[in-house]
Short mmCIF file of C-alpha atoms in Angstrom, two decimals:
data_model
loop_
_atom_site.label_atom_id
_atom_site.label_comp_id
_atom_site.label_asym_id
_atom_site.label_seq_id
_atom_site.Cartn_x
_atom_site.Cartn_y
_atom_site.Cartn_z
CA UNK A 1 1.41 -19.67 10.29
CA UNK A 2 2.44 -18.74 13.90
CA UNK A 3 -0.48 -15.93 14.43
CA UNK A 4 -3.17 -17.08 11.75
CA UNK A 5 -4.83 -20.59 12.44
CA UNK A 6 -7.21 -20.54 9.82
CA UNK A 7 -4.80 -19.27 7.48
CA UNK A 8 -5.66 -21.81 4.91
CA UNK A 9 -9.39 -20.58 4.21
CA UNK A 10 -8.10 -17.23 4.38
CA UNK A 11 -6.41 -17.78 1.05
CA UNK A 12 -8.98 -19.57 -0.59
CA UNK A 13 -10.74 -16.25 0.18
CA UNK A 14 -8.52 -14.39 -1.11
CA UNK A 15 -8.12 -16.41 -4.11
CA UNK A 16 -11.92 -16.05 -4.85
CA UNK A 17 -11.12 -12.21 -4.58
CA UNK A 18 -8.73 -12.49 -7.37
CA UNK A 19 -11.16 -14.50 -9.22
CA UNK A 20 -13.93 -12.13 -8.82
CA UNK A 21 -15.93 -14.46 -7.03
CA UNK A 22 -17.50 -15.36 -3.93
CA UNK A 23 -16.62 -17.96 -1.35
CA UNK A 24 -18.95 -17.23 1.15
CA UNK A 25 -18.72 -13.56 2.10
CA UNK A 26 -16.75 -10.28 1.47
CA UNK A 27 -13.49 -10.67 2.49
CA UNK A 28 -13.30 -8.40 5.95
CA UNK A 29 -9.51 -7.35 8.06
CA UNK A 30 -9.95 -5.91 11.67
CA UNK A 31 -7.39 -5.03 13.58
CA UNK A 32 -7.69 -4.29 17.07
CA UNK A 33 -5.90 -5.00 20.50
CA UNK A 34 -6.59 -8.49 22.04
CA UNK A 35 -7.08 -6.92 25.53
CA UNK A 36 -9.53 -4.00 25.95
CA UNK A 37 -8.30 -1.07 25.79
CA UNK A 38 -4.65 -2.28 25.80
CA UNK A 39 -3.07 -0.61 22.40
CA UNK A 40 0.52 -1.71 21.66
CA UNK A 41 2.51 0.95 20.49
CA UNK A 42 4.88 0.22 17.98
CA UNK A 43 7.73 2.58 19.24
CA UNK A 44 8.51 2.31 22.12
CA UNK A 45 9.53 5.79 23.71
CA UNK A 46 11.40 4.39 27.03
CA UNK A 47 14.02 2.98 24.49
CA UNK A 48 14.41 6.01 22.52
CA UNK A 49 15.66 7.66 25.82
CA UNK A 50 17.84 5.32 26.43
CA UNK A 51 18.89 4.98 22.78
CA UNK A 52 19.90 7.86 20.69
CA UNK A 53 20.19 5.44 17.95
CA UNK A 54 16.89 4.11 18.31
CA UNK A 55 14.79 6.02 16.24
CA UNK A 56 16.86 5.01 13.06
CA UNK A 57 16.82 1.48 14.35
CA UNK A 58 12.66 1.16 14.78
CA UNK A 59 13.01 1.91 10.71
CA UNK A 60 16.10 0.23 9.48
CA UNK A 61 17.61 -2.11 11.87
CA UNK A 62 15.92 -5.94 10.57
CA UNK A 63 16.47 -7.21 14.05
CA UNK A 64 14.50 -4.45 16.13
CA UNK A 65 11.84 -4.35 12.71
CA UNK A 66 11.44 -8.12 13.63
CA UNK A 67 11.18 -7.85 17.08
CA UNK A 68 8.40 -5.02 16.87
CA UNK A 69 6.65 -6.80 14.79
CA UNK A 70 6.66 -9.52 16.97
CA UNK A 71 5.33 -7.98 20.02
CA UNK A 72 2.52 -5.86 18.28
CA UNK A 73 1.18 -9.49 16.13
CA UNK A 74 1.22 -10.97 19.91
CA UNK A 75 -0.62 -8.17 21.10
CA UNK A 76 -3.37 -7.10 18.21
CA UNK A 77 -6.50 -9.42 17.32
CA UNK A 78 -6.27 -10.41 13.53
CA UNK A 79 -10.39 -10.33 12.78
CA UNK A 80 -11.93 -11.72 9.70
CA UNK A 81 -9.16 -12.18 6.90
CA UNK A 82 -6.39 -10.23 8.55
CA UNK A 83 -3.13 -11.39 7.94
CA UNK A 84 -0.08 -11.39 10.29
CA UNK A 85 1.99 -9.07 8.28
CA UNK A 86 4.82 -6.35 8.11
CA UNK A 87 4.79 -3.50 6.33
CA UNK A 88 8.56 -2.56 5.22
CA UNK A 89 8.49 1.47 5.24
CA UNK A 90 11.68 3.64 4.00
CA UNK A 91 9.35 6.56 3.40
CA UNK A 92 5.95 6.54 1.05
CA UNK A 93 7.17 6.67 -2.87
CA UNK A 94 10.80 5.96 -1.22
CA UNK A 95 12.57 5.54 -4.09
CA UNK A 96 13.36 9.19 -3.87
CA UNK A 97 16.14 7.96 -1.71
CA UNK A 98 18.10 5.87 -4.89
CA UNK A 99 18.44 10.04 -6.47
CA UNK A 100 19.49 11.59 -3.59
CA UNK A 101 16.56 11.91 -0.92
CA UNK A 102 17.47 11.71 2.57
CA UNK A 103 14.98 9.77 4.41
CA UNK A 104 14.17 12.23 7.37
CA UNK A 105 12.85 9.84 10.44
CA UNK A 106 10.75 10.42 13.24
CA UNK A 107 8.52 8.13 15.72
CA UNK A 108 5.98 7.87 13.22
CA UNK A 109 7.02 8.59 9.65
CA UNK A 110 9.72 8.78 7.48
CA UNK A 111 9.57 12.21 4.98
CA UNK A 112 12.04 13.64 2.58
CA UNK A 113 13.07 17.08 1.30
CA UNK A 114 14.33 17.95 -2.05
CA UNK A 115 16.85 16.75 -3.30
CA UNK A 116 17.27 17.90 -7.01
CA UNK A 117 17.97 21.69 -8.13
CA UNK A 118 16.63 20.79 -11.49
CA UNK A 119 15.00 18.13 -13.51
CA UNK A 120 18.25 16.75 -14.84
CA UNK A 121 19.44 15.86 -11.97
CA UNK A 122 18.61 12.15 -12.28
CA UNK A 123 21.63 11.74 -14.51
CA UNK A 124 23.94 12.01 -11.56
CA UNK A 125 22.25 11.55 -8.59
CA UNK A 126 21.32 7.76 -9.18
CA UNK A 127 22.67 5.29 -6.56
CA UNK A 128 21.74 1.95 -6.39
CA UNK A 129 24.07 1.09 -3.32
CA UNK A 130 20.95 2.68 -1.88
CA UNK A 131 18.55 -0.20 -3.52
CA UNK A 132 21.16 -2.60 -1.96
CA UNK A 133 21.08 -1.26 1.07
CA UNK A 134 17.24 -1.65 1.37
CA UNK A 135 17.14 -5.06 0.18
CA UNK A 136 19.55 -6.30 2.53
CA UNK A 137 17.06 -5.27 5.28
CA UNK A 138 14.43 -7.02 3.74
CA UNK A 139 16.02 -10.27 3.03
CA UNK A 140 17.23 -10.55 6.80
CA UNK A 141 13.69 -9.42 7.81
CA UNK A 142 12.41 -12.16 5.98
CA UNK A 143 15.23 -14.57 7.28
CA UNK A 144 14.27 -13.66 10.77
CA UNK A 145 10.41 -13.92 10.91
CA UNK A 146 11.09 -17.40 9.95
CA UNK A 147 7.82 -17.72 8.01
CA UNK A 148 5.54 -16.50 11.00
CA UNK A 149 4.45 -13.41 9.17
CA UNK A 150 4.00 -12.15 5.70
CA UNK A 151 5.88 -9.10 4.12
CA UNK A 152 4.62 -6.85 2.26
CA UNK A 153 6.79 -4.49 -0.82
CA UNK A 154 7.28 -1.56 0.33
CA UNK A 155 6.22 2.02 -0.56
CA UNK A 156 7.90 2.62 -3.37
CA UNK A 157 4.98 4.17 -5.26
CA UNK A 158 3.88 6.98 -7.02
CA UNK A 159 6.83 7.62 -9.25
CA UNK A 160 5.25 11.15 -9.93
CA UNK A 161 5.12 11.72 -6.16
CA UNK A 162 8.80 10.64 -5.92
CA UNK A 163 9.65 13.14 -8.64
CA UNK A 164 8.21 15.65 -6.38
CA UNK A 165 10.14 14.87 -2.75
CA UNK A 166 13.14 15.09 -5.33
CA UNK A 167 12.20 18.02 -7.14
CA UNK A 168 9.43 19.75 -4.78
CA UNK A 169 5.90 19.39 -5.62
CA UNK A 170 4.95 22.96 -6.41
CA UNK A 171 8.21 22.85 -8.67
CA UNK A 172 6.92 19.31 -10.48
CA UNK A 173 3.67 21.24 -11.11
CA UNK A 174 5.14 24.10 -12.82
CA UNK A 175 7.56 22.01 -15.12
CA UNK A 176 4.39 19.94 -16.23
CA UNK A 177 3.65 23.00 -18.04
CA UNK A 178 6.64 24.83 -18.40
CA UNK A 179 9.47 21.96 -19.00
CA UNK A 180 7.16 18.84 -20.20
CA UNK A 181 9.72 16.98 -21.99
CA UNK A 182 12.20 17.50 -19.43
CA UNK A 183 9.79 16.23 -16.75
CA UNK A 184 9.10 13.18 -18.82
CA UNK A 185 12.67 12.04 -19.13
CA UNK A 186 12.88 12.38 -15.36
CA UNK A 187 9.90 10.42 -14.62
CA UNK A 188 11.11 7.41 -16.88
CA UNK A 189 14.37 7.28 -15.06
CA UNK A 190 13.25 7.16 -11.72
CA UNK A 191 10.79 4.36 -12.66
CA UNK A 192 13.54 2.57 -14.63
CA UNK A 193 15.20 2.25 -10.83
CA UNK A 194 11.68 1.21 -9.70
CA UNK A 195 11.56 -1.87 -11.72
CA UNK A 196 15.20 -2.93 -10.58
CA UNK A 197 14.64 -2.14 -7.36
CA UNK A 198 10.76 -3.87 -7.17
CA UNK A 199 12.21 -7.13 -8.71
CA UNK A 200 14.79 -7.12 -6.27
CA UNK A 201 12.04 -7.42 -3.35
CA UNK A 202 9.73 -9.27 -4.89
CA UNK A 203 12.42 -12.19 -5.26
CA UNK A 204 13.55 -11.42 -1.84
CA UNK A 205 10.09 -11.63 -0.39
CA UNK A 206 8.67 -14.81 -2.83
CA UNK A 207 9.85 -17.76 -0.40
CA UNK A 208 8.06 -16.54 2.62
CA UNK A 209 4.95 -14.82 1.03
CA UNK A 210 4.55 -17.57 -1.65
CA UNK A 211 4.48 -15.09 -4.02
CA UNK A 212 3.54 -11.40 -2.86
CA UNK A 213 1.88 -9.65 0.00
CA UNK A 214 0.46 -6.17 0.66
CA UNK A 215 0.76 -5.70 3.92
CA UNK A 216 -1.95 -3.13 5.30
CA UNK A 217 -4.38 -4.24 2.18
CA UNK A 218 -4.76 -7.75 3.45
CA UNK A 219 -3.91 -9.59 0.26
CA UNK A 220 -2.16 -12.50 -1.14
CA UNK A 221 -1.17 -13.38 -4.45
CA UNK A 222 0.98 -16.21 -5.84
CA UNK A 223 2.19 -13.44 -8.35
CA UNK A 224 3.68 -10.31 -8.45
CA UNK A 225 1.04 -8.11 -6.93
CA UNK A 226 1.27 -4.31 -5.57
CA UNK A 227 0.19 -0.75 -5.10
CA UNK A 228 0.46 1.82 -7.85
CA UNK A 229 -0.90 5.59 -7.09
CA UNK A 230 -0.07 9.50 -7.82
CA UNK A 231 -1.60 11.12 -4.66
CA UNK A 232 -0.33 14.57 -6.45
CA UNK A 233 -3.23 13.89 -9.13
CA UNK A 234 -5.75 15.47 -6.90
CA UNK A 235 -4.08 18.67 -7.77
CA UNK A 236 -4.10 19.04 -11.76
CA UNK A 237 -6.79 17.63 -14.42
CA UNK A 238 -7.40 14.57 -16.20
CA UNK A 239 -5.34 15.93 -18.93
CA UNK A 240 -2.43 16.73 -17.61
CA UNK A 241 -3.33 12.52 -15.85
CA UNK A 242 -3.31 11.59 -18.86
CA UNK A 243 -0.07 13.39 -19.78
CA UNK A 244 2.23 12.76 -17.56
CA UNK A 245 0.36 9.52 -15.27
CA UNK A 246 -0.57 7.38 -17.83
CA UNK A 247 3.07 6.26 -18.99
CA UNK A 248 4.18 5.84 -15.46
CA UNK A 249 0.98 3.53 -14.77
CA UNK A 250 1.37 1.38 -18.28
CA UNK A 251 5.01 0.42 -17.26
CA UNK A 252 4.58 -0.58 -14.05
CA UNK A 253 1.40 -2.39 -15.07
CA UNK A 254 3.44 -4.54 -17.16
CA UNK A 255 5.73 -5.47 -13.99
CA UNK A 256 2.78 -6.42 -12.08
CA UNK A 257 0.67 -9.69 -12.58
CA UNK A 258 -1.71 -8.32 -9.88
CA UNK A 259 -1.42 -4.33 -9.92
CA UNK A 260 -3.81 -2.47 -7.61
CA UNK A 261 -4.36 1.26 -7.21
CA UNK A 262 -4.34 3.35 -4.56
CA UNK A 263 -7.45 5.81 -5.09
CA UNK A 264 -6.12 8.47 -2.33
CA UNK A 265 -9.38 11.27 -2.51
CA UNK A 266 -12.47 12.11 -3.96
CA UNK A 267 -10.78 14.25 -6.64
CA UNK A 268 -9.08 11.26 -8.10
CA UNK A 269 -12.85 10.77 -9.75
CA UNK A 270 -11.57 13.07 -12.88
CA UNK A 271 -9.39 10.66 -13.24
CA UNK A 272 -11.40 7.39 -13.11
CA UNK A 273 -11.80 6.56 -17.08
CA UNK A 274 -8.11 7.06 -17.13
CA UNK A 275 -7.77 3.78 -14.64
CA UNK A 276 -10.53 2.29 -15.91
CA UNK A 277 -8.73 1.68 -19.65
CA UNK A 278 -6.38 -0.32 -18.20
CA UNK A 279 -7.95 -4.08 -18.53
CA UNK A 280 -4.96 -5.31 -16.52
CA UNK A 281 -5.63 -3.38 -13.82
CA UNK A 282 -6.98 -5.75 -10.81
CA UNK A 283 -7.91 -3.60 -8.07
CA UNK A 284 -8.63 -0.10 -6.51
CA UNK A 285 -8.18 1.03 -3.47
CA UNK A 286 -10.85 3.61 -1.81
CA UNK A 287 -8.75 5.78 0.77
CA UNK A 288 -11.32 7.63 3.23
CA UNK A 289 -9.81 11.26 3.22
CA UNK A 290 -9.91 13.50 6.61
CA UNK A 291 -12.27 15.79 5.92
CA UNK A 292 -14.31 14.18 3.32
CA UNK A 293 -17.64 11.71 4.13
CA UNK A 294 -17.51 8.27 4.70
CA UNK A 295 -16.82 5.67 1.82
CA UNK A 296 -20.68 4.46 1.40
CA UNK A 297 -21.67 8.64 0.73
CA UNK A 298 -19.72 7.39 -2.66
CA UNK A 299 -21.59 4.29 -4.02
CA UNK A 300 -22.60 5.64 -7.03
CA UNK A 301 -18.05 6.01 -7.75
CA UNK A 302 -17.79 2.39 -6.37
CA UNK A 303 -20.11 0.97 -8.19
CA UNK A 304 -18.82 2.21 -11.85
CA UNK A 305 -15.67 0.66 -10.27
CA UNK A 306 -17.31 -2.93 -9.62
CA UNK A 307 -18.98 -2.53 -12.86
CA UNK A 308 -16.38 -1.63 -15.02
CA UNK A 309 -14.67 -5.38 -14.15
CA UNK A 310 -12.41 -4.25 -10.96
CA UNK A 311 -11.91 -5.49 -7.43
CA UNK A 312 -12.30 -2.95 -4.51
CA UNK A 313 -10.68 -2.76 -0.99
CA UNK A 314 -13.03 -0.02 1.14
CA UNK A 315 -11.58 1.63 4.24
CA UNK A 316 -15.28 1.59 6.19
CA UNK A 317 -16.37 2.03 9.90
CA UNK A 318 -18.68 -0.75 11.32
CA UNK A 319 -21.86 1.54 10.87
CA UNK A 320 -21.88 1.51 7.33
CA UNK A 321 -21.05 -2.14 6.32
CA UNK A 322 -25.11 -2.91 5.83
CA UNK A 323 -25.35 -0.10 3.33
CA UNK A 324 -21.99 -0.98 1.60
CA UNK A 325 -23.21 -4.34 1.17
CA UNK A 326 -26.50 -3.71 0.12
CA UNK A 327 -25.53 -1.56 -2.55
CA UNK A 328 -22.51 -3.40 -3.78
CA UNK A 329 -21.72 -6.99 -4.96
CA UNK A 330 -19.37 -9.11 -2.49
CA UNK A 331 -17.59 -10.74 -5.42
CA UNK A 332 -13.98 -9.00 -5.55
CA UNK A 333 -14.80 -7.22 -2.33
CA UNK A 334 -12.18 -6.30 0.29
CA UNK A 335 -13.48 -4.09 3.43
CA UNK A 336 -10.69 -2.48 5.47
CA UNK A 337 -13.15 -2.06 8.79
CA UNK A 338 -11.52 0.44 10.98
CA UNK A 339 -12.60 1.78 15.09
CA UNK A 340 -13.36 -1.69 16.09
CA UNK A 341 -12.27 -1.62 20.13
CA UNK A 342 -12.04 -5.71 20.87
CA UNK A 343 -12.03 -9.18 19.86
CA UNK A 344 -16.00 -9.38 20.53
CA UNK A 345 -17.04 -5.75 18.25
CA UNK A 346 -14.57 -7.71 15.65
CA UNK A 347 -16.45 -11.08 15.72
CA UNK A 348 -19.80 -8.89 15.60
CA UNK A 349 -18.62 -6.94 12.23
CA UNK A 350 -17.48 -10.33 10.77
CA UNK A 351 -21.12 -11.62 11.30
CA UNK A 352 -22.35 -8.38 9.65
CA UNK A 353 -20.27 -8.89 6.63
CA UNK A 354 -21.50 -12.79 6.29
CA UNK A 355 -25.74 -11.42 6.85
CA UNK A 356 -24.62 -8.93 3.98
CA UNK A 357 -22.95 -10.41 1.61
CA UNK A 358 -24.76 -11.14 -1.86
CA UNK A 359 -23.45 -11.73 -5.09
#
């Protein structure tokens, strides 16, 4: 592996992760610029100028994707476990785009707008040209990296949330009361198109992850692993979870050997038993929310999570590593450590994390 030298013990980290055991310590990803100070944009502005064309390229065109990702791996410090990766983005809960969503680009994201004047709309708007189309750029990503980074699948999840760029969220919301039945009939279509379209990566991506990646999560697996979520749950109960979620999360829980979920908010708490049913379910994902406290205010919600069976990956700043790991096992632990400025804070926080860790 062209930007990971130790790449080896990496994955017998990560494998202890998955085992819900401990190596030696927590596994720990820090990403930060190799030169002080220096940070490597990822777009690059003085070719947009020159490039009307470049915008849609920085998202879509494999060889400008690989050459991006090239510059910013030789550029960014992978501390700890962090993996030389790519993360493959046609817009969060993207498979809006196979029913009709326009992916709407910009520097930094891709967004859509509605696309569906009513909940029926599924049974003509489905195109899988579209899930071609997308696959083709992955599979000639992966042919050009050459095996010096990992891919990860990419954000095609949340069918709930892709219901709502197609429909429009407030409109979703109503219908779960007004047109239930309707909604539901939607919701399995769309995430019939999910598992063609995830199988379709997954075997484009198996030769050079061996097996699966997710990219910003830091994780391996020699199985089919991946993110699951419904960031629209923080609006509307447990019930209505349980209602129109829980279907969505037992199918696509079936596709996965190694299904994580993305825990995007404090509110998602009313929804924790829900999760927690699911045996198969491997992992969740703590999401620090603008606006809300750090992680470790939470320990009491991560620690039903560690004892209920489940891994956790924790988005955490440098400061509160000590208390995370003084309150929490390190088995099946994955900290996300974010404002780290340089190679020498990242070394410090991986010493942290190895004084720390405990079973």
């Amino acid at each position: 592996m062209r930007f990971k030298e130790d790449i080896d013990i990496v994955r017998k980290r990560i494998d202890a992760f998955w085992a819900n055991e401990l190596m030696d310590r927590a596994l720990v990803s820090i990403l930060t610029p190799k030169e002080k100070g220096k940070n490597i944009p990822i777009f690059d502005a003085a070719m947009a100028e020159k490039d009307p064309a470049y915008v849609e390229k920085f998202w879509f065109d494999p060889q400008t994707i690989h050459n991006r990702t090239i510059k910013q791996l030789e550029n960014t410090y992978l501390g700890g476990d962090a993996l030389p990766t790519f993360h493959p983005d046609f817009g969060v809960s993207g498979h809006a785009a196979f029913f009709g969503c326009k992916p709407i680009v910009s520097p930094k994201t891709i967004w859509f707008n509605p696309a569906w004047s009513s909940l029926s709309d599924w049974k003509t708007t489905f195109a899988p040209e579209v899930i071609q189309q997308q696959v083709a750029i992955i599979k000639e990503v992966a042919r050009l990296s050459n095996g010096d980074y990992f891919i990860g699948l990419p954000d095609h999840c949340g069918t709930l949330d892709a219901v709502g760029h197609l429909y429009g969220t407030d409109n979703v919301l109503m219908a779960m009361i007004t047109d239930p039945e309707e909604l539901q009939e939607a919701l399995a279509a769309v995430d019939a198109a999910w598992v063609e379209s995830i199988e379709l990566f997954y075997q484009a991506l198996k030769e050079v992850n061996k097996g699966s990646c997710h990219s910003w999560m830091h994780l391996l697996s020699d199985k089919k692993m991946g993110q699951m979520q419904c960031d629209m749950s923080v609006m509307f109960s447990a019930e209505l979870y349980e209602e129109f979620v829980y279907d969505e999360l037992k199918r696509q829980i079936a596709w996965f050997d190694d299904p994580i979920y993305h825990f995007d908010g404090a509110e998602q708490e009313r929804h924790l038993d829900i999760l927690l049913s699911f045996d198969k379910l491997k992992v969740i994902q703590w999401t620090p929310v603008a606006g809300q406290p750090k992680a470790s205010h939470f320990m009491p919600i991560l620690k039903r999570i560690q004892d209920a069976g489940k891994r956790l990956v924790i988005g955490v700043i440098p400061e509160e590593i000590p208390d995370i790991l003084e309150n929490l096992s390190a088995k099946g632990l994955n900290l996300r450590v974010r404002n780290v400025k340089d190679p020498d804070a990242a070394a410090a926080v991986v010493k942290c994390v190895e004084k720390y860790s405990k079973s």
